[in-house]
Amino acid sequence: DTEVTQTPKHLVMGMTNKKSLKCEQHMGHRAMYWYKQKAKKPPELMFVYSYEKLSINESVPSRFSPECPNSSLLNLHLHALQPEDSALYLCASSQADRGRPQHFGDGTRLSIL
Amino acid sequence: DQQVKQNSPSLSVQEGRISILNCDYTNSMFDYFLWYKKYPAEGPTFLISISSIKDKNEDGRFTVFLNKSAKHLSLHIVPSQPGDSAVYFCAASAGNNDMRFGAGTRLTVKP
């Protein structure tokens, strides 16, 4: 069982839809992350929140909008996505100190029609 | 620009033998290196890490070696077991939570 919970596990949406991906952890971690992973590729960092503040945005298009309502929750709001945005979206959390390992959820498999 | 490289997409070893997975990096600012293991339909699971002030870290059957001058690290699994079959990702960070992953190596351990 993973300690980082992501919902939904699968999501199919049209290009005009608005949906949200959710991530939750109760390990007391103060850093949370969103990654995008395409097939046979490594996870690519999208956003980092540290102490509920956005600290890294890897030049992600504005159709992806992250939100960290509190230290346990991380959302990724999706709007007007493109077919190339279809991928596995992984959430992770860690202690905020340098070099601490990240704990990953099992991801949301997103398909854009 | 791929700052972390795993040049072997796959590796096959016999049960009980040693598995050696390799990783190279280009950014000299990286000071923490981690290995993750990934099974299908699951997120990556942390395996072992090493900081740049060390050249070796061991945890049970898993040992990570770091050669800073060559910008190279390796993961040794001894003895290899069929349950070790998975994709292994090398990752590195410069200490600012910005972690970069290699492309992964699929390890198959044959009974």
XYZ file of C-alpha atoms in Angstrom:
224
model
C 0.000 0.000 0.000
C 1.299 3.415 -0.982
C 1.352 6.186 1.628
C 0.617 8.779 -1.046
C -2.909 8.427 -2.389
C -3.870 9.710 -5.813
C -7.375 9.935 -7.229
C -8.708 9.095 -9.681
C -6.567 6.198 -10.922
C -7.799 6.708 -14.478
C -9.306 9.745 -16.184
C -10.571 10.228 -19.715
C -11.518 13.747 -20.684
C -12.229 15.840 -23.730
C -10.170 18.858 -24.680
C -12.829 21.280 -23.451
C -13.385 19.642 -20.066
C -12.218 20.860 -16.681
C -11.096 18.220 -14.202
C -8.822 17.941 -11.174
C -6.308 15.375 -10.003
C -5.979 14.918 -6.252
C -3.126 13.784 -4.040
C -3.063 13.216 -0.283
C -0.382 12.233 2.211
C -0.396 11.968 6.002
C 3.304 11.469 6.643
C 3.862 15.051 7.784
C 5.870 15.830 4.666
C 6.181 19.536 3.835
C 7.262 19.180 0.204
C 4.922 17.881 -2.490
C 5.482 17.336 -6.187
C 3.746 16.738 -9.494
C 5.479 14.727 -12.208
C 4.417 13.781 -15.734
C 5.555 10.460 -17.190
C 5.127 9.402 -20.805
C 5.492 5.780 -21.872
C 9.067 4.468 -21.676
C 10.316 7.843 -20.428
C 11.475 9.008 -16.996
C 9.212 11.068 -14.734
C 9.530 14.775 -15.539
C 9.137 17.308 -12.760
C 6.277 19.789 -13.223
C 5.750 21.576 -9.889
C 7.176 21.608 -6.373
C 5.431 22.949 -3.285
C 7.469 23.573 -0.161
C 5.586 24.511 3.016
C 2.453 25.008 0.907
C 4.139 27.561 -1.351
C 4.956 26.974 -4.999
C 8.748 26.824 -5.176
C 9.397 25.300 -8.606
C 7.391 25.557 -11.827
C 9.212 23.855 -14.677
C 7.740 26.090 -17.379
C 4.515 24.109 -17.411
C 1.716 25.439 -19.688
C -1.009 27.369 -17.891
C -3.607 24.738 -18.779
C -2.123 22.900 -15.772
C -2.814 24.744 -12.516
C -1.499 23.360 -9.214
C -2.981 24.065 -5.821
C -1.849 23.143 -2.311
C -4.818 23.792 0.052
C -2.934 22.479 3.098
C 0.139 20.477 4.033
C -1.561 17.138 3.284
C -3.278 17.884 -0.016
C -2.102 18.700 -3.519
C -4.359 19.244 -6.512
C -3.687 19.628 -10.206
C -6.447 21.448 -12.070
C -6.738 20.655 -15.756
C -8.396 22.777 -18.438
C -8.292 22.765 -22.236
C -5.736 19.971 -22.403
C -4.253 18.674 -25.641
C -3.946 15.038 -26.777
C -0.174 15.208 -26.142
C -0.948 15.791 -22.455
C -2.051 12.162 -22.192
C 0.352 10.583 -19.699
C 0.742 9.164 -16.210
C 0.681 11.954 -13.622
C 2.573 11.125 -10.457
C 2.360 12.888 -7.120
C 5.151 12.610 -4.555
C 5.958 13.974 -1.118
C 9.073 14.266 1.024
C 10.567 15.980 4.015
C 11.589 19.453 2.933
C 15.270 18.985 3.836
C 17.976 18.586 1.232
C 18.209 15.249 -0.533
C 15.349 13.506 1.255
C 13.770 10.652 -0.728
C 10.418 11.248 -2.323
C 7.480 8.918 -1.753
C 5.328 8.436 -4.834
C 1.690 7.643 -5.358
C 0.635 5.134 -8.000
C -0.365 7.897 -10.391
C -3.373 8.957 -12.431
C -3.488 7.644 -15.987
C -4.870 10.554 -18.030
C -6.200 10.219 -21.568
C -7.246 13.245 -23.599
C -9.688 12.575 -26.419
C 19.036 18.059 -21.965
C 19.327 14.723 -20.189
C 21.371 15.429 -17.071
C 21.014 11.884 -15.748
C 21.654 9.004 -18.131
C 21.067 5.302 -17.887
C 22.495 3.916 -21.090
C 21.335 0.332 -20.667
C 17.584 0.030 -21.251
C 17.576 -3.558 -20.059
C 19.599 -6.091 -18.076
C 19.047 -9.802 -17.575
C 20.790 -11.813 -14.843
C 20.477 -15.235 -13.299
C 19.010 -15.646 -9.835
C 21.721 -15.580 -7.181
C 24.183 -13.613 -9.315
C 25.080 -9.948 -9.056
C 23.086 -7.254 -10.867
C 24.957 -4.041 -11.672
C 22.976 -1.048 -12.882
C 24.846 2.008 -14.070
C 24.087 5.715 -14.172
C 25.997 8.754 -15.419
C 25.320 12.403 -14.770
C 26.521 15.683 -16.227
C 25.602 18.311 -13.628
C 28.425 18.743 -11.114
C 26.004 20.557 -8.778
C 24.165 17.327 -7.989
C 24.873 16.350 -4.395
C 22.292 13.648 -3.697
C 21.753 10.514 -5.733
C 18.909 8.067 -5.351
C 17.730 4.795 -6.833
C 14.073 3.982 -7.279
C 12.405 0.741 -8.254
C 9.168 0.655 -10.227
C 6.739 -2.208 -10.772
C 4.041 -1.973 -13.468
C 0.970 0.055 -12.469
C 2.719 1.399 -9.349
C 4.610 4.571 -8.582
C 8.399 4.495 -8.094
C 9.552 3.206 -4.702
C 12.659 4.606 -3.028
C 15.418 2.033 -2.691
C 18.683 3.611 -1.543
C 20.498 6.934 -1.702
C 23.963 8.410 -1.341
C 25.209 11.921 -0.747
C 28.177 13.338 -2.585
C 30.345 13.261 0.544
C 30.338 9.451 0.447
C 31.480 6.941 -2.129
C 29.532 3.931 -0.913
C 26.279 3.198 0.873
C 24.998 -0.265 1.688
C 21.581 -1.513 2.729
C 21.182 -5.269 2.861
C 21.532 -6.721 -0.633
C 21.757 -3.242 -2.188
C 24.928 -1.157 -2.459
C 25.341 2.128 -4.278
C 28.778 3.316 -5.367
C 29.557 6.899 -6.346
C 32.548 8.014 -8.410
C 32.395 11.803 -8.421
C 35.389 12.320 -10.660
C 33.793 10.154 -13.341
C 30.276 11.464 -12.588
C 29.159 7.862 -12.368
C 27.174 5.805 -9.921
C 26.137 2.199 -9.839
C 23.700 0.007 -7.954
C 24.779 -3.514 -7.036
C 22.219 -6.125 -6.031
C 23.681 -9.277 -4.475
C 22.293 -11.877 -4.619
C 19.675 -11.062 -7.239
C 16.203 -12.509 -6.716
C 13.285 -12.907 -9.161
C 11.309 -10.373 -7.089
C 13.933 -7.773 -7.985
C 12.651 -7.785 -11.569
C 11.447 -4.222 -12.164
C 12.465 -0.939 -13.788
C 15.200 0.856 -11.859
C 15.508 4.626 -12.068
C 18.557 6.601 -11.092
C 17.812 10.128 -9.837
C 19.868 13.118 -8.749
C 19.199 16.421 -7.092
C 21.120 19.580 -6.302
C 19.473 19.692 -2.887
C 16.651 21.992 -3.834
C 13.950 19.309 -4.249
C 14.482 19.516 -8.027
C 15.114 15.842 -8.788
C 16.086 14.590 -12.250
C 15.523 11.023 -13.335
C 17.341 8.788 -15.775
C 15.413 6.876 -18.417
C 15.406 3.655 -16.399
C 16.828 0.145 -16.770
C 14.526 -2.863 -16.878
C 16.059 -5.638 -14.781
C 14.948 -9.224 -15.321
C 16.154 -11.841 -12.857
C 15.699 -15.347 -14.218
C 15.059 -18.277 -11.849
